[in-house]
mmCIF file of N, CA, C and O in Angstrom:
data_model
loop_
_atom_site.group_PDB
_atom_site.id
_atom_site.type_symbol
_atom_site.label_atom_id
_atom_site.label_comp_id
_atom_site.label_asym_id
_atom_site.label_seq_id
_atom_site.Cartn_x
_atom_site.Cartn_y
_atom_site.Cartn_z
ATOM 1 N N UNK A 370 19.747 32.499 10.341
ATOM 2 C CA UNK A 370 19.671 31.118 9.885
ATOM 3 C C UNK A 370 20.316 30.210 10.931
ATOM 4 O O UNK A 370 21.271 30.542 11.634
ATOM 5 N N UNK A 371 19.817 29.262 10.953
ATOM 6 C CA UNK A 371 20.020 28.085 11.999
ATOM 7 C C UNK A 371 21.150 27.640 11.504
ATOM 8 O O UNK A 371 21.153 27.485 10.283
ATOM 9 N N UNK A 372 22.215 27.358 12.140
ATOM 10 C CA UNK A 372 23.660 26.316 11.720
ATOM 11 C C UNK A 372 23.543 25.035 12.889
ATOM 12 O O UNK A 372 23.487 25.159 14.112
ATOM 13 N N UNK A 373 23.530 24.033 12.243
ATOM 14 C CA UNK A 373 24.130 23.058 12.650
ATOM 15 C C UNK A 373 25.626 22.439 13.105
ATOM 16 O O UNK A 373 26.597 22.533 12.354
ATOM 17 N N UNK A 374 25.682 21.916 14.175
ATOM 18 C CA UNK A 374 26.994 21.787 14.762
ATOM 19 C C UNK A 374 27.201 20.207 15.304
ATOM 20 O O UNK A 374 26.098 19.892 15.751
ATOM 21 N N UNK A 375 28.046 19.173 15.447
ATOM 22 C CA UNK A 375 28.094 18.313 16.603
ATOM 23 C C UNK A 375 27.069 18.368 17.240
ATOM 24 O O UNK A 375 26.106 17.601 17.209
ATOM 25 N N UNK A 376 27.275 19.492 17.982
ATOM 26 C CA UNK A 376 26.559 19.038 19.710
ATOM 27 C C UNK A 376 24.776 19.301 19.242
ATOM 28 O O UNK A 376 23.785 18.998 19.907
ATOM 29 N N UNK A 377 24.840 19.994 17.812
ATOM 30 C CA UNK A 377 22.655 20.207 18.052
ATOM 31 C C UNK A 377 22.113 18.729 18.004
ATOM 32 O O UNK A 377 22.689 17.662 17.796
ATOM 33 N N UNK A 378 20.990 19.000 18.230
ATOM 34 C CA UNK A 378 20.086 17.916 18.754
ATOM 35 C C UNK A 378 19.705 17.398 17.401
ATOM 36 O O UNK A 378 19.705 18.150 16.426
ATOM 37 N N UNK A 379 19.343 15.980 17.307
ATOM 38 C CA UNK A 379 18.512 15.457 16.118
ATOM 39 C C UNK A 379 17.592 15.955 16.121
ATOM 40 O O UNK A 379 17.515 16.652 17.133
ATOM 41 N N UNK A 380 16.075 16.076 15.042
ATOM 42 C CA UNK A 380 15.091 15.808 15.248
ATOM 43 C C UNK A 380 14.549 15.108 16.227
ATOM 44 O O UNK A 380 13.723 15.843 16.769
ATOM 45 N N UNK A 381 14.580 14.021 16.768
ATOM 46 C CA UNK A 381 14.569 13.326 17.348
ATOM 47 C C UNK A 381 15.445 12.513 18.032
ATOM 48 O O UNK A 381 16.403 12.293 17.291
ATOM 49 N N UNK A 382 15.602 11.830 19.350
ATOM 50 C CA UNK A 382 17.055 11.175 19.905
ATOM 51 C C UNK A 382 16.546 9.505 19.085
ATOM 52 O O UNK A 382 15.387 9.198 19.363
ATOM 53 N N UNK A 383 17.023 8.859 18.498
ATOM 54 C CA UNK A 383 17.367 7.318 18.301
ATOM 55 C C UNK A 383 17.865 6.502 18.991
ATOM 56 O O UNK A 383 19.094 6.437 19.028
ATOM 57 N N UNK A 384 16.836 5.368 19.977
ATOM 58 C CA UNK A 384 17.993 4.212 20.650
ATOM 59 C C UNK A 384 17.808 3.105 19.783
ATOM 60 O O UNK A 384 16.809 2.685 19.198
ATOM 61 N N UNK A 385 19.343 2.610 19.839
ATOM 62 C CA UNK A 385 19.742 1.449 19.110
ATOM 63 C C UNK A 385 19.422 0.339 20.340
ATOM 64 O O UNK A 385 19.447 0.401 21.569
ATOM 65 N N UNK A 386 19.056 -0.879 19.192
ATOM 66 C CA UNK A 386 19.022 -2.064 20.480
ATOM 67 C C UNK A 386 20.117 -2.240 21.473
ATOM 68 O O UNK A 386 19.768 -2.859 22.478
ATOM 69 N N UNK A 387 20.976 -1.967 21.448
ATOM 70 C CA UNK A 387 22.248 -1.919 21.984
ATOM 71 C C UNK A 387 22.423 -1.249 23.115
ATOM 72 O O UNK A 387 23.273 -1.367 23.997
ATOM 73 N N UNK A 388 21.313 -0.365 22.958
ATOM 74 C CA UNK A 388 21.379 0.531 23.981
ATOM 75 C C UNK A 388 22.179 1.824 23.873
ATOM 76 O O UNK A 388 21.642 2.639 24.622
ATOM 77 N N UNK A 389 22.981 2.231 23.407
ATOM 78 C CA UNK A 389 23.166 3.441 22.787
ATOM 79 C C UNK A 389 22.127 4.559 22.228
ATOM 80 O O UNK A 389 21.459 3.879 21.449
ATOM 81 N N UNK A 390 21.798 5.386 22.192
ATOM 82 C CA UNK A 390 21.079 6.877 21.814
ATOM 83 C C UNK A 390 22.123 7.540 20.825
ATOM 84 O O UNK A 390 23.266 7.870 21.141
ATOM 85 N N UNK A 391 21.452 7.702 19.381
ATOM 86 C CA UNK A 391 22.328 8.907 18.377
ATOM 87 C C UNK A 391 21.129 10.216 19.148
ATOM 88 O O UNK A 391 19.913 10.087 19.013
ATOM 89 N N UNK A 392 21.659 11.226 19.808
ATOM 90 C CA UNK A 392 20.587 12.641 20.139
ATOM 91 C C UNK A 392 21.569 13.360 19.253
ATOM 92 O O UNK A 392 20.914 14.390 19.095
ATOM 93 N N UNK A 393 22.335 13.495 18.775
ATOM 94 C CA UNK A 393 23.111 15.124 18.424
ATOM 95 C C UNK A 393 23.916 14.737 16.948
ATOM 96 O O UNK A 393 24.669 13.770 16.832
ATOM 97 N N UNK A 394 23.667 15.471 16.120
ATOM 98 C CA UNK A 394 24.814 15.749 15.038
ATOM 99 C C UNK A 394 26.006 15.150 14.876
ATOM 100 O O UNK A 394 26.532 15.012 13.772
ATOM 101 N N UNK A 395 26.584 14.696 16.130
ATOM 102 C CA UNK A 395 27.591 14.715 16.111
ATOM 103 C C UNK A 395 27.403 12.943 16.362
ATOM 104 O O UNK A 395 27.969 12.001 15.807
ATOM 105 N N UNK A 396 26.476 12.978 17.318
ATOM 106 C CA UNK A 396 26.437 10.854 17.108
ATOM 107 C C UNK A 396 25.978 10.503 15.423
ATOM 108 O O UNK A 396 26.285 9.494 14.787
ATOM 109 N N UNK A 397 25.540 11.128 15.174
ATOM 110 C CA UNK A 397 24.879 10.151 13.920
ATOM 111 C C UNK A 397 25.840 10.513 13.061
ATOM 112 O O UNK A 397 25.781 9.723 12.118
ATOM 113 N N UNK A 398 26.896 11.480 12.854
ATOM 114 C CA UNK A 398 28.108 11.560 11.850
ATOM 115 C C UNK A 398 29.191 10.142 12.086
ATOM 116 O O UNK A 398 29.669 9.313 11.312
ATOM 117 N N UNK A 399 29.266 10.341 13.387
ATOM 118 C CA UNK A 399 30.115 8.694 14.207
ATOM 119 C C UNK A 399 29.420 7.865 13.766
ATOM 120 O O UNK A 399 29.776 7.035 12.929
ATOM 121 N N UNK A 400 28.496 7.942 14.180
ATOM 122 C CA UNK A 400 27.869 6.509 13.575
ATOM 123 C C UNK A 400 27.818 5.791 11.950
ATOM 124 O O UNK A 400 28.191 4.691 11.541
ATOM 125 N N UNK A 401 27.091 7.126 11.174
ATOM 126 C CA UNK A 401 27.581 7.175 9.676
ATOM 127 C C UNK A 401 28.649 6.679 9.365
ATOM 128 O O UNK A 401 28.663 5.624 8.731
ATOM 129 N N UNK A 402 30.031 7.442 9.807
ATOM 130 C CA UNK A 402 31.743 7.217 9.254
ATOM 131 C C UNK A 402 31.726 5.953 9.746
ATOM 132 O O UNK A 402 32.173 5.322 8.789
ATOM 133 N N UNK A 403 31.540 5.287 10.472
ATOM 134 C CA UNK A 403 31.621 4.145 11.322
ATOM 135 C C UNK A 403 30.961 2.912 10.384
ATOM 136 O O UNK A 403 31.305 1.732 10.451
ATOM 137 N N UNK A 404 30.035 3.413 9.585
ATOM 138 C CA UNK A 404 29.102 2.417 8.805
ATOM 139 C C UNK A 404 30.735 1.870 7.897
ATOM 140 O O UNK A 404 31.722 2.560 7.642
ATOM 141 N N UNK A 405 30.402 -0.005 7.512
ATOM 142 C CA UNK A 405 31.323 -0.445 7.037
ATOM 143 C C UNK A 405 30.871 -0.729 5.519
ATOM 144 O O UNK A 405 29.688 -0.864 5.206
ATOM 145 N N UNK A 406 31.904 -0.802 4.644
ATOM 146 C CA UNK A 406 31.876 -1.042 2.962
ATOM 147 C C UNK A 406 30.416 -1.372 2.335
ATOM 148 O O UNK A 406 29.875 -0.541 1.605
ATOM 149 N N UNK A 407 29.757 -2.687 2.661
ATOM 150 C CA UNK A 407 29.008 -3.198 2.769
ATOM 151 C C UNK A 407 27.835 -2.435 2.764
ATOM 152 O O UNK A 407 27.044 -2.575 1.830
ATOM 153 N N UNK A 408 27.562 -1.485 3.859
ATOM 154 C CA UNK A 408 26.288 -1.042 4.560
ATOM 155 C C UNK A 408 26.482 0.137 3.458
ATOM 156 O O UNK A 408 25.555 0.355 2.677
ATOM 157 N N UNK A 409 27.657 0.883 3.390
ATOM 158 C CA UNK A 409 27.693 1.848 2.604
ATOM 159 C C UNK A 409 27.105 1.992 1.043
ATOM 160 O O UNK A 409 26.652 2.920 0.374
ATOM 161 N N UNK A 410 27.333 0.708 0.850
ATOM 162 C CA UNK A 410 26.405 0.571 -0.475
ATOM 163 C C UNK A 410 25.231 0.157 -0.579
ATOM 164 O O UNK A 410 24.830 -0.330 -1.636
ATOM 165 N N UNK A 411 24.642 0.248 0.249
ATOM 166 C CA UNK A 411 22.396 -0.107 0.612
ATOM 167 C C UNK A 411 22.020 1.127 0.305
ATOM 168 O O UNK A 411 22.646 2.048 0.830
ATOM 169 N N UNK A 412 21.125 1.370 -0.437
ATOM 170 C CA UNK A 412 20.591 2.386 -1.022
ATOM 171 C C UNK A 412 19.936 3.363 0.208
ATOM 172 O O UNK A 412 19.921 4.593 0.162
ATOM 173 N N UNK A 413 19.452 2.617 1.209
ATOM 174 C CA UNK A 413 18.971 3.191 2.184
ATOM 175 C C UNK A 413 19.887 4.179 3.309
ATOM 176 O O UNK A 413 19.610 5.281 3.783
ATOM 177 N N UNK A 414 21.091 3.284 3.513
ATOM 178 C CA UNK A 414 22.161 4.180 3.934
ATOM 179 C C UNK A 414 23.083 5.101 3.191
ATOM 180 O O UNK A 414 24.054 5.647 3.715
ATOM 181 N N UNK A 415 22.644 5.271 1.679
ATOM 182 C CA UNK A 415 23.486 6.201 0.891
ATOM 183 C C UNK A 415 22.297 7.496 0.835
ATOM 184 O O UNK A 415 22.425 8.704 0.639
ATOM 185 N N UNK A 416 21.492 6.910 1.017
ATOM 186 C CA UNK A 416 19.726 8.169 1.491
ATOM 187 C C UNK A 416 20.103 9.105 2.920
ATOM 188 O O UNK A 416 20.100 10.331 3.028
ATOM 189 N N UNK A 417 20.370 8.243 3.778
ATOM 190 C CA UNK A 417 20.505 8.626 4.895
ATOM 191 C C UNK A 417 21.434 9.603 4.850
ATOM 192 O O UNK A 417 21.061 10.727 5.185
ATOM 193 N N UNK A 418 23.028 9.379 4.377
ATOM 194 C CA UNK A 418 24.303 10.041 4.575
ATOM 195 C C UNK A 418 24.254 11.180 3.507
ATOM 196 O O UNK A 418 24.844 12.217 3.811
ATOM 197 N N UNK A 419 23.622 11.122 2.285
ATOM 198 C CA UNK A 419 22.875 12.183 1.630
ATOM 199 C C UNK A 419 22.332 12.933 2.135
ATOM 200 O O UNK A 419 22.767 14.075 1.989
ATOM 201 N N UNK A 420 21.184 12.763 2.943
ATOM 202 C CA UNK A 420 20.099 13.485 3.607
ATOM 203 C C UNK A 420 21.065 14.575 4.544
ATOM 204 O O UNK A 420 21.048 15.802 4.446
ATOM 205 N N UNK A 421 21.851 13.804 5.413
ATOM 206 C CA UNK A 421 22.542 14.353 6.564
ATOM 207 C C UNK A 421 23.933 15.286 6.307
ATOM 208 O O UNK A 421 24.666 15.890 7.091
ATOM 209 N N UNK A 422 23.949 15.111 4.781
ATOM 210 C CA UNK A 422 25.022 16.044 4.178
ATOM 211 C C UNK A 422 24.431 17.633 3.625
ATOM 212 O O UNK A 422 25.109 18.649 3.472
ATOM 213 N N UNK A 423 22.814 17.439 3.373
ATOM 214 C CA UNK A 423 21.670 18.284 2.774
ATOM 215 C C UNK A 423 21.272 19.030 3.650
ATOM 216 O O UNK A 423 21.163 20.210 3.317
ATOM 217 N N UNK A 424 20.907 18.658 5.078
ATOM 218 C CA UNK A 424 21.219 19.455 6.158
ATOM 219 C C UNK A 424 22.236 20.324 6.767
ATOM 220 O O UNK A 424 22.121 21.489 7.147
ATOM 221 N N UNK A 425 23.078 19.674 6.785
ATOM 222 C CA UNK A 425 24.622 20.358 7.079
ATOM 223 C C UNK A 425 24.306 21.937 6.188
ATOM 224 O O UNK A 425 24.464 23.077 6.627
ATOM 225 N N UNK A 426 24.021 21.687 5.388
ATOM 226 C CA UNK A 426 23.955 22.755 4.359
ATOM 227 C C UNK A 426 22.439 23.765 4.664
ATOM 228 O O UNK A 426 22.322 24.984 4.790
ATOM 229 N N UNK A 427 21.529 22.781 4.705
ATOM 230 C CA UNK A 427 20.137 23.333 5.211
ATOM 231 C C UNK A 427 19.553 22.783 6.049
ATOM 232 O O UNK A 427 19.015 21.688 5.887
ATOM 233 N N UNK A 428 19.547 23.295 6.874
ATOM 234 C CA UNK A 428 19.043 22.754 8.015
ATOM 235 C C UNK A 428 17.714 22.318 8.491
ATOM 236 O O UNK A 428 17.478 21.654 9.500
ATOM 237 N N UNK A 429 16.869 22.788 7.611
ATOM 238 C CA UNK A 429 15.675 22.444 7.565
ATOM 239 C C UNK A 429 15.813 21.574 6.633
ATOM 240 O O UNK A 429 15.101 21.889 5.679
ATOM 241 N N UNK A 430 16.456 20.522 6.433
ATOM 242 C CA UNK A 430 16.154 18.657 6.044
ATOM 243 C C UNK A 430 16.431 17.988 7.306
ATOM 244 O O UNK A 430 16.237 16.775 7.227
ATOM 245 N N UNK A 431 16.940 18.519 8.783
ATOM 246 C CA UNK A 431 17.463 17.746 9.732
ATOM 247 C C UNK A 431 16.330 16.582 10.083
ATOM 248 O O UNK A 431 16.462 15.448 10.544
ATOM 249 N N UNK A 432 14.986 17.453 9.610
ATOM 250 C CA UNK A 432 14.117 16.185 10.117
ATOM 251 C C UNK A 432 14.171 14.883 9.422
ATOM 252 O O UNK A 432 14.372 13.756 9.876
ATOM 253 N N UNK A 433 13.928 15.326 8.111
ATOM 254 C CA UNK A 433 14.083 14.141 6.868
ATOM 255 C C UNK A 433 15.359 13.242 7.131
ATOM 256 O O UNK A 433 15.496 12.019 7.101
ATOM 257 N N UNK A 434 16.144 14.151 7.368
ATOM 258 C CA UNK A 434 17.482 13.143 7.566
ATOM 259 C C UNK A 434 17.713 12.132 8.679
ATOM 260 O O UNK A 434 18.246 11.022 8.674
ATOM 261 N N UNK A 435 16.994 13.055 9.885
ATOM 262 C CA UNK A 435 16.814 11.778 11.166
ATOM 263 C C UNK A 435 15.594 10.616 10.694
ATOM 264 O O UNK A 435 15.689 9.458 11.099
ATOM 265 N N UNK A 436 14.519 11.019 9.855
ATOM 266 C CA UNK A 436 13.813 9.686 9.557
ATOM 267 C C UNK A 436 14.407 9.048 8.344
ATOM 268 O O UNK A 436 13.738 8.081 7.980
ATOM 269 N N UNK A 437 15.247 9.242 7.751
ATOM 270 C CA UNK A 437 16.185 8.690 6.779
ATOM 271 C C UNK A 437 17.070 7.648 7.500
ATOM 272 O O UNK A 437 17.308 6.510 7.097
ATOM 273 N N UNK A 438 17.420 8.103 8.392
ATOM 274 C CA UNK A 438 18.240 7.763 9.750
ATOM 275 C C UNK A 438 17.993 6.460 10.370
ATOM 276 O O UNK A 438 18.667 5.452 10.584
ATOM 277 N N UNK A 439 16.607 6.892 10.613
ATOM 278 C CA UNK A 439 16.190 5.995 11.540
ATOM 279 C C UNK A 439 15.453 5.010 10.857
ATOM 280 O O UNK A 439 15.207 3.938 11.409
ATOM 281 N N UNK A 440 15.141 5.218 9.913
ATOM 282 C CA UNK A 440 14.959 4.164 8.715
ATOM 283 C C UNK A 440 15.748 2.817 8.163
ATOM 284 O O UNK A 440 15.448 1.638 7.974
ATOM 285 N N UNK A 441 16.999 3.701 7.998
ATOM 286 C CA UNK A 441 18.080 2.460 7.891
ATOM 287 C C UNK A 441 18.376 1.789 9.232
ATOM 288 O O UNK A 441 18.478 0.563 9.282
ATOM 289 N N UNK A 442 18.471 2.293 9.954
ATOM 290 C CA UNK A 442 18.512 1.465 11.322
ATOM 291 C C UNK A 442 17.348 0.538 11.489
ATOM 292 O O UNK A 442 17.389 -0.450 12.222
ATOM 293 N N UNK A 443 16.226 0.924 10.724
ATOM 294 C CA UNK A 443 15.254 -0.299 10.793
ATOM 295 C C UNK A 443 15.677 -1.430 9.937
ATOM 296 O O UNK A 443 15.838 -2.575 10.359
ATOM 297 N N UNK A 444 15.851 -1.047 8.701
ATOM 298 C CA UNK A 444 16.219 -2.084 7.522
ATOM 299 C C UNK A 444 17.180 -3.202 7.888
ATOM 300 O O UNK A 444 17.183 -4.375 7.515
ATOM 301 N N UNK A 445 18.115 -2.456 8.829
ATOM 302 C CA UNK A 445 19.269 -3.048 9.212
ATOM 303 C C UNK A 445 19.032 -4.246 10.802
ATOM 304 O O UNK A 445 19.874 -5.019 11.259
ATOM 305 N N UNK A 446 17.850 -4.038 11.224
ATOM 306 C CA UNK A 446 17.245 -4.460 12.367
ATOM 307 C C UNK A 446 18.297 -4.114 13.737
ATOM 308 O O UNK A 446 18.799 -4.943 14.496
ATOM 309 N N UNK A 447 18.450 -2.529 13.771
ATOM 310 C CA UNK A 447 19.695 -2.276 14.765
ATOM 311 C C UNK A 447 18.584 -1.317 15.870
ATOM 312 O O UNK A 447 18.955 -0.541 16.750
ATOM 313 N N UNK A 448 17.646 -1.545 15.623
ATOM 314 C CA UNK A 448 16.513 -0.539 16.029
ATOM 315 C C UNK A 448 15.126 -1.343 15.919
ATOM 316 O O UNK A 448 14.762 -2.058 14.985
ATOM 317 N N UNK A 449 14.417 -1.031 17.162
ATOM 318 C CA UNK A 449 12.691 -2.026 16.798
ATOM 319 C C UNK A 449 12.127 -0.815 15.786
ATOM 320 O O UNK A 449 12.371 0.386 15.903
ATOM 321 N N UNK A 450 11.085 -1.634 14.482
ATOM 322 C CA UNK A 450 10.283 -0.702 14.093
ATOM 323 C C UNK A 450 9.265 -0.312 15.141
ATOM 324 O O UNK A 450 8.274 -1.005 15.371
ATOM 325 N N UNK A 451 9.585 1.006 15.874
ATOM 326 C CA UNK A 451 8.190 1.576 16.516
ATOM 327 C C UNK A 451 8.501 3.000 16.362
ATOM 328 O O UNK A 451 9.574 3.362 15.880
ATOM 329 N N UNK A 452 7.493 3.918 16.803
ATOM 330 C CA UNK A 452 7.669 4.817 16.325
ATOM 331 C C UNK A 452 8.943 5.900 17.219
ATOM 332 O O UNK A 452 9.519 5.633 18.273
ATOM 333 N N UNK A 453 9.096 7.247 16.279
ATOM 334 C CA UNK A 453 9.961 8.442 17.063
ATOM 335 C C UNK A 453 9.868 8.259 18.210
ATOM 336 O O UNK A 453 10.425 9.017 19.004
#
């Protein structure tokens, strides 16, 4: 069975407008904990940090969880909608 760690790769790497890239486990947990009060309660980012807790566990949701992911980063306009 596959374990997930920090350093594995997303499904996919995510750039933020900012210019930053979440590629690994370990950015999109930073990034998550990092989310403030506010964001934490959007249904979309309580999907996301769900998703990415469901993985941890099974790893085959990592995909769901990076488009969960990258979803709220749309909602949030921190990301252009285009595609993976």
């Amino acid at each position: 069975m596959l374990e997930l760690e920090k350093r594995s790769p997303l499904a996919f790497p995510i750039t933020l407008k900012d210019g930053r890239i979440l590629a690994t486990i370990g950015d999109a947990a930073d990034y998550l904990s990092a989310l403030n009060a506010d964001q934490r309660e959007r249904g979309y980012w309580k999907t996301a940090i769900l998703m990415f807790n469901n993985a941890m566990r099974e790893p085959s949701y990592l995909r769901i969880a990076t488009i969960n992911m990258r979803s709220a980063l749309v909602y949030d306009r921190l990301i252009d909608d285009v595609g993976p």
